Amino acid sequence: MPEKLIIDTDPGHDDAFAILLALASPEFEVLGLTTVAGNVPLAVTTANARRVVELAGRPEVRVFAGAERPLLRAPMHAADIHGDSGIDGYDWPVPARPHEAEHALDFMIRTLETAAPASISFLVLGPETNIALLLRRAPHLADRIRRIVVMGGGFFEGGNYAPAAEFNILVDPEAAAIVFAAGIELTAMPIDCTNRTLTPPSWIGDFRALGTPIGAACAGMMEFFQANGNRKYGTATRPLHDALAMAWMIWSELFAGRQCNVEIETNSELTRGATVVDWWYRTDRPRNCLWIRDCTDPADLYRRMFERIAGL
Ligand code: BDR
Ligand code: CA
């Protein structure tokens, strides 16, 4: 039986790759995409989610718009990384279908209400606002959730959008604190792992050579994302953060991590959004999170990802 999955997302180049990978993976049944304000405003992430499912040839996959802003803070976007469209680098058509009228939160609650215990998983690729709202509004449904996998955080690597904070956690630290404290099986794919798991130099050419719309979109997105990364990090290629979280769900044997306590800093002006990881077990705090630190074979991982996406 495929694992039932809701993808909460703010596309975003790496979100787009994660969604394509999920839709290409028979181990998962994608029940729907829920969107959040993050890389770009909500209306744009929602349209982008529609664009990606239609590119994948899966127009029937439903997209539900969620939170327009973080729980407490002012919205913060990353157009400097992803371009004004959020997925710059390809001439995306206008989505053929609209997103659903139902709010993302209502969709999540309705889905969980009729679900068996521990039967629905969440892949969270943006600020964690929607999941925090779900856990606050319907705490009695938490037992229907099988596991939550988030892309977010950084401890050994520090931050990528503030000195001590990774973008997804920085944007809505209060939401992340709720999710990390929920007591639900949780895995984090932080920049500790992703920043050292770079796409192969051949990827752009490999996708372009497919000669398909998916190949052209992936090559174009990579070109844009990579050029931006070159300026910021000085690396020739890029980590596809969100796609690595999805890849962990499929091929966890290619990663290494540790079950430990992770807390979110919400108070400090200096380190707001920091993920404080008790990697060395210096406290008795609950081991609430599987923190992924390494990909053991990036070349093999990206080869597998390419094969899946190319086969869509
Ligand atoms: C995360 O921030 C976003 O820009 C990416 O889509 C990813 O989810 C990486 O820090
Ligand atoms: Ca994202």
Short mmCIF file of C-alpha atoms and ligand atoms in Angstrom, two decimals:
data_model
loop_
_atom_site.label_atom_id
_atom_site.label_comp_id
_atom_site.label_asym_id
_atom_site.label_seq_id
_atom_site.Cartn_x
_atom_site.Cartn_y
_atom_site.Cartn_z
CA MET A 1 0.00 0.00 0.00
CA PRO A 2 1.48 3.37 -0.94
CA GLU A 3 1.99 5.81 1.93
CA LYS A 4 -0.65 8.56 1.86
CA LEU A 5 1.06 11.94 1.68
CA ILE A 6 0.06 15.59 1.88
CA ILE A 7 2.76 17.97 0.64
CA ASP A 8 2.78 21.39 2.27
CA THR A 9 4.85 23.69 0.09
CA ASP A 10 5.92 27.16 -1.10
CA PRO A 11 7.29 26.57 -4.64
CA GLY A 12 10.23 27.46 -4.93
CA HIS A 13 12.64 25.67 -7.29
CA ASP A 14 13.57 22.91 -4.86
CA ASP A 15 9.90 22.51 -3.86
CA ALA A 16 9.11 21.93 -7.55
CA PHE A 17 11.72 19.15 -7.75
CA ALA A 18 10.37 17.60 -4.54
CA ILE A 19 6.81 17.59 -5.91
CA LEU A 20 7.92 16.05 -9.22
CA LEU A 21 9.87 13.38 -7.32
CA ALA A 22 6.87 12.58 -5.13
CA LEU A 23 4.54 12.30 -8.11
CA ALA A 24 7.05 10.01 -9.81
CA SER A 25 7.27 7.66 -6.82
CA PRO A 26 4.89 4.69 -6.57
CA GLU A 27 5.71 4.31 -2.86
CA PHE A 28 3.49 7.37 -2.22
CA GLU A 29 -0.05 8.45 -2.94
CA VAL A 30 -0.15 12.25 -3.00
CA LEU A 31 -3.54 13.23 -1.58
CA GLY A 32 -3.08 16.92 -2.31
CA LEU A 33 -0.78 19.89 -2.12
CA THR A 34 -1.32 22.62 0.47
CA THR A 35 0.42 25.93 -0.03
CA VAL A 36 1.85 28.53 2.29
CA ALA A 37 3.40 31.97 1.95
CA GLY A 38 7.16 31.57 1.95
CA ASN A 39 9.57 31.93 -0.93
CA VAL A 40 6.99 34.18 -2.59
CA PRO A 41 3.50 35.33 -1.53
CA LEU A 42 0.68 32.77 -1.19
CA ALA A 43 -1.08 33.56 -4.49
CA VAL A 44 2.19 32.86 -6.31
CA THR A 45 3.14 29.67 -4.43
CA THR A 46 -0.40 28.38 -5.06
CA ALA A 47 -0.28 29.08 -8.81
CA ASN A 48 3.18 27.50 -8.92
CA ALA A 49 1.95 24.35 -7.22
CA ARG A 50 -0.73 24.09 -9.93
CA ARG A 51 1.94 24.65 -12.62
CA VAL A 52 4.10 21.83 -11.24
CA VAL A 53 1.33 19.20 -11.02
CA GLU A 54 0.25 20.10 -14.55
CA LEU A 55 3.84 19.88 -15.81
CA ALA A 56 4.00 16.42 -14.24
CA GLY A 57 0.97 15.37 -16.28
CA ARG A 58 -1.07 15.04 -13.08
CA PRO A 59 -3.63 17.88 -13.36
CA GLU A 60 -6.05 15.95 -11.13
CA VAL A 61 -3.81 16.46 -8.08
CA ARG A 62 -5.60 19.10 -6.03
CA VAL A 63 -3.97 22.25 -4.65
CA PHE A 64 -5.36 24.01 -1.56
CA ALA A 65 -4.23 27.48 -0.53
CA GLY A 66 -3.31 27.86 3.14
CA ALA A 67 -1.80 30.53 5.36
CA GLU A 68 -1.08 33.91 3.86
CA ARG A 69 1.31 34.94 6.62
CA PRO A 70 3.22 33.50 9.59
CA LEU A 71 1.43 33.04 12.94
CA LEU A 72 2.82 36.17 14.59
CA ARG A 73 5.46 37.74 12.38
CA ALA A 74 5.40 39.88 9.28
CA PRO A 75 5.67 37.92 6.01
CA MET A 76 9.19 37.38 4.67
CA HIS A 77 9.99 36.17 1.14
CA ALA A 78 13.06 34.97 -0.78
CA ALA A 79 12.65 36.32 -4.30
CA ASP A 80 16.39 37.03 -4.23
CA ILE A 81 16.92 33.25 -4.30
CA HIS A 82 13.99 32.04 -6.41
CA GLY A 83 13.18 35.08 -8.60
CA ASP A 84 9.92 37.05 -8.61
CA SER A 85 7.95 34.08 -9.94
CA GLY A 86 9.39 31.75 -7.29
CA ILE A 87 10.36 29.30 -10.04
CA ASP A 88 12.28 31.53 -12.46
CA GLY A 89 14.20 29.94 -15.33
CA TYR A 90 11.37 28.46 -17.41
CA ASP A 91 8.56 30.02 -19.40
CA TRP A 92 5.76 28.54 -17.29
CA PRO A 93 2.26 28.54 -18.80
CA VAL A 94 -0.68 29.91 -16.86
CA PRO A 95 -2.21 26.99 -14.91
CA ALA A 96 -5.03 25.31 -16.84
CA ARG A 97 -7.07 24.66 -13.69
CA PRO A 98 -7.69 26.84 -10.64
CA HIS A 99 -6.76 25.76 -7.15
CA GLU A 100 -9.53 24.37 -4.92
CA ALA A 101 -11.96 26.73 -3.21
CA GLU A 102 -11.58 24.87 0.10
CA HIS A 103 -8.95 26.23 2.50
CA ALA A 104 -5.88 24.03 3.08
CA LEU A 105 -6.69 23.71 6.76
CA ASP A 106 -10.22 22.46 6.06
CA PHE A 107 -8.84 19.97 3.53
CA MET A 108 -6.31 18.64 6.06
CA ILE A 109 -8.93 18.33 8.80
CA ARG A 110 -11.48 16.70 6.49
CA THR A 111 -8.86 14.20 5.32
CA LEU A 112 -7.70 13.32 8.83
CA GLU A 113 -11.26 13.01 10.15
CA THR A 114 -11.96 10.01 7.95
CA ALA A 115 -8.45 8.52 8.18
CA ALA A 116 -7.29 5.50 10.17
CA PRO A 117 -4.84 6.09 13.05
CA ALA A 118 -1.26 6.84 11.93
CA SER A 119 -2.20 6.70 8.25
CA ILE A 120 -1.41 10.11 6.72
CA SER A 121 2.09 11.60 6.36
CA PHE A 122 3.05 15.23 5.83
CA LEU A 123 6.03 16.52 3.88
CA VAL A 124 6.56 20.14 4.89
CA LEU A 125 8.72 22.17 2.50
CA GLY A 126 8.11 25.74 3.59
CA PRO A 127 7.40 27.69 6.77
CA GLU A 128 5.44 25.39 9.08
CA THR A 129 2.45 27.70 9.55
CA ASN A 130 -0.23 25.40 8.09
CA ILE A 131 0.81 22.39 10.18
CA ALA A 132 0.96 24.46 13.36
CA LEU A 133 -2.54 25.79 12.67
CA LEU A 134 -3.76 22.24 12.06
CA LEU A 135 -2.27 20.99 15.34
CA ARG A 136 -3.80 23.91 17.23
CA ARG A 137 -7.22 23.72 15.63
CA ALA A 138 -7.61 19.92 15.62
CA PRO A 139 -5.28 18.44 18.25
CA HIS A 140 -7.61 15.44 18.54
CA LEU A 141 -6.63 14.43 15.00
CA ALA A 142 -2.88 14.27 15.66
CA ASP A 143 -3.06 10.51 16.14
CA ARG A 144 -4.14 10.11 12.51
CA ILE A 145 -0.75 11.44 11.39
CA ARG A 146 1.80 8.76 10.60
CA ARG A 147 4.84 11.04 10.43
CA ILE A 148 5.94 14.55 9.59
CA VAL A 149 9.05 15.19 7.49
CA VAL A 150 10.24 18.78 7.28
CA MET A 151 12.91 20.53 5.30
CA GLY A 152 14.28 23.03 7.72
CA GLY A 153 16.87 24.06 10.24
CA GLY A 154 20.62 24.05 10.52
CA PHE A 155 22.87 23.43 13.50
CA PHE A 156 26.39 22.46 12.43
CA GLU A 157 25.99 24.62 9.31
CA GLY A 158 24.44 27.63 11.04
CA GLY A 159 21.83 29.52 9.06
CA ASN A 160 21.29 30.41 5.42
CA TYR A 161 18.90 33.36 5.70
CA ALA A 162 20.15 34.73 9.01
CA PRO A 163 23.45 33.92 10.71
CA ALA A 164 21.78 31.36 12.97
CA ALA A 165 18.57 30.45 11.13
CA GLU A 166 17.50 28.57 8.06
CA PHE A 167 14.79 30.23 5.93
CA ASN A 168 11.78 27.96 6.63
CA ILE A 169 12.24 28.13 10.40
CA LEU A 170 13.21 31.80 10.41
CA VAL A 171 10.02 32.87 8.64
CA ASP A 172 7.71 31.29 11.23
CA PRO A 173 9.63 30.12 14.31
CA GLU A 174 6.51 29.98 16.49
CA ALA A 175 4.91 27.57 14.03
CA ALA A 176 8.03 25.42 13.94
CA ALA A 177 8.11 25.35 17.75
CA ILE A 178 4.54 23.96 17.78
CA VAL A 179 5.37 21.28 15.20
CA PHE A 180 8.61 20.21 16.89
CA ALA A 181 6.87 19.95 20.27
CA ALA A 182 3.86 18.00 18.98
CA GLY A 183 5.11 14.56 19.94
CA ILE A 184 4.48 13.22 16.42
CA GLU A 185 7.17 11.17 14.63
CA LEU A 186 9.32 13.86 13.07
CA THR A 187 12.30 13.95 10.70
CA ALA A 188 14.20 17.10 9.79
CA MET A 189 16.27 17.50 6.63
CA PRO A 190 18.43 20.50 7.63
CA ILE A 191 21.02 22.45 5.67
CA ASP A 192 23.62 20.47 7.66
CA CYS A 193 22.90 17.71 5.15
CA THR A 194 21.56 19.59 2.11
CA ASN A 195 24.39 22.12 1.77
CA ARG A 196 26.80 19.21 1.34
CA THR A 197 24.59 17.27 -1.05
CA LEU A 198 25.04 19.19 -4.29
CA THR A 199 23.53 18.39 -7.68
CA PRO A 200 25.96 16.83 -10.19
CA PRO A 201 27.47 19.21 -12.76
CA SER A 202 25.89 17.16 -15.57
CA TRP A 203 22.31 17.65 -14.32
CA ILE A 204 21.34 20.67 -16.42
CA GLY A 205 22.57 19.00 -19.60
CA ASP A 206 20.99 15.69 -18.68
CA PHE A 207 17.58 17.26 -18.17
CA ARG A 208 17.88 19.40 -21.32
CA ALA A 209 18.78 16.28 -23.34
CA LEU A 210 15.45 14.67 -22.42
CA GLY A 211 13.80 16.96 -24.98
CA THR A 212 10.55 17.03 -22.99
CA PRO A 213 8.72 19.89 -21.22
CA ILE A 214 9.73 18.37 -17.87
CA GLY A 215 13.36 18.21 -19.01
CA ALA A 216 13.27 21.83 -20.21
CA ALA A 217 11.60 23.06 -17.00
CA CYS A 218 14.05 21.21 -14.75
CA ALA A 219 17.07 22.38 -16.77
CA GLY A 220 15.83 25.98 -16.79
CA MET A 221 15.04 26.01 -13.06
CA MET A 222 18.43 24.50 -12.25
CA GLU A 223 20.20 27.10 -14.39
CA PHE A 224 18.55 29.96 -12.53
CA PHE A 225 18.88 28.40 -9.07
CA GLN A 226 22.49 27.47 -9.69
CA ALA A 227 23.58 30.90 -10.92
CA ASN A 228 22.10 32.40 -7.76
CA GLY A 229 23.87 29.84 -5.59
CA ASN A 230 27.16 30.49 -7.31
CA ARG A 231 26.95 34.13 -6.30
CA LYS A 232 26.05 33.33 -2.69
CA TYR A 233 28.09 30.23 -1.86
CA GLY A 234 30.74 30.05 -4.57
CA THR A 235 29.80 26.45 -5.34
CA ALA A 236 29.47 25.31 -8.95
CA THR A 237 26.23 23.42 -8.28
CA ARG A 238 23.34 23.60 -5.80
CA PRO A 239 21.67 21.64 -3.04
CA LEU A 240 18.02 20.89 -3.82
CA HIS A 241 16.98 21.20 -0.17
CA ASP A 242 13.31 20.25 -0.42
CA ALA A 243 13.86 17.47 -2.93
CA LEU A 244 16.30 15.90 -0.48
CA ALA A 245 13.58 15.72 2.18
CA MET A 246 11.39 13.80 -0.28
CA ALA A 247 14.37 11.69 -1.33
CA TRP A 248 14.92 10.73 2.31
CA MET A 249 11.33 9.45 2.45
CA ILE A 250 12.07 7.13 -0.48
CA TRP A 251 15.70 6.17 0.10
CA SER A 252 16.47 6.67 3.80
CA GLU A 253 19.28 4.12 3.48
CA LEU A 254 21.33 6.78 1.68
CA PHE A 255 21.27 9.13 4.69
CA ALA A 256 22.62 9.18 8.23
CA GLY A 257 21.23 11.01 11.24
CA ARG A 258 20.47 10.81 14.91
CA GLN A 259 17.31 10.82 17.01
CA CYS A 260 17.76 13.73 19.40
CA ASN A 261 16.13 16.74 21.02
CA VAL A 262 15.58 19.77 18.79
CA GLU A 263 14.15 23.04 20.13
CA ILE A 264 13.33 26.23 18.25
CA GLU A 265 14.56 29.62 19.45
CA THR A 266 11.66 32.07 19.31
CA ASN A 267 12.71 34.79 21.76
CA SER A 268 16.17 36.02 20.91
CA GLU A 269 16.46 38.86 18.41
CA LEU A 270 19.95 37.60 17.60
CA THR A 271 19.22 33.92 17.02
CA ARG A 272 15.48 33.85 16.27
CA GLY A 273 14.65 30.72 14.26
CA ALA A 274 17.75 28.82 15.34
CA THR A 275 17.33 25.05 15.70
CA VAL A 276 19.09 23.99 18.89
CA VAL A 277 20.06 20.33 18.51
CA ASP A 278 21.14 18.22 21.47
CA TRP A 279 23.36 16.10 19.22
CA TRP A 280 25.64 14.99 22.07
CA TYR A 281 22.79 14.15 24.48
CA ARG A 282 23.72 16.79 27.05
CA THR A 283 20.13 17.11 28.35
CA ASP A 284 17.24 14.86 29.29
CA ARG A 285 14.90 16.66 26.94
CA PRO A 286 12.74 14.37 24.78
CA ARG A 287 14.34 13.01 21.62
CA ASN A 288 11.66 14.50 19.42
CA CYS A 289 13.34 14.52 16.03
CA LEU A 290 15.42 12.44 13.65
CA TRP A 291 18.02 15.00 12.57
CA ILE A 292 19.63 14.08 9.24
CA ARG A 293 23.26 15.10 9.03
CA ASP A 294 24.68 13.35 5.96
CA CYS A 295 23.87 11.88 2.61
CA THR A 296 26.23 8.95 2.25
CA ASP A 297 26.20 8.81 -1.57
CA PRO A 298 25.05 12.05 -3.25
CA ALA A 299 25.98 10.84 -6.75
CA ASP A 300 23.80 7.75 -6.41
CA LEU A 301 21.00 9.76 -4.82
CA TYR A 302 20.84 12.34 -7.61
CA ARG A 303 21.09 9.55 -10.21
CA ARG A 304 18.01 7.92 -8.68
CA MET A 305 16.17 11.23 -8.51
CA PHE A 306 16.94 11.99 -12.15
CA GLU A 307 15.67 8.58 -13.28
CA ARG A 308 12.40 9.02 -11.40
CA ILE A 309 11.70 12.56 -12.62
CA ALA A 310 12.77 11.77 -16.19
CA GLY A 311 10.32 8.86 -16.19
CA LEU A 312 7.27 11.00 -15.41
C1 BDR B 1 14.40 26.31 2.15
O1 BDR B 1 14.08 27.68 1.92
C2 BDR B 1 13.47 27.84 0.67
O2 BDR B 1 14.01 28.92 -0.01
C3 BDR B 1 13.62 26.54 -0.06
O3 BDR B 1 12.50 26.29 -0.89
C4 BDR B 1 13.76 25.52 1.03
O4 BDR B 1 12.49 25.07 1.45
C5 BDR B 1 15.91 26.17 2.24
O5 BDR B 1 16.42 26.93 3.27
CA CA B 2 10.49 25.43 0.11
#
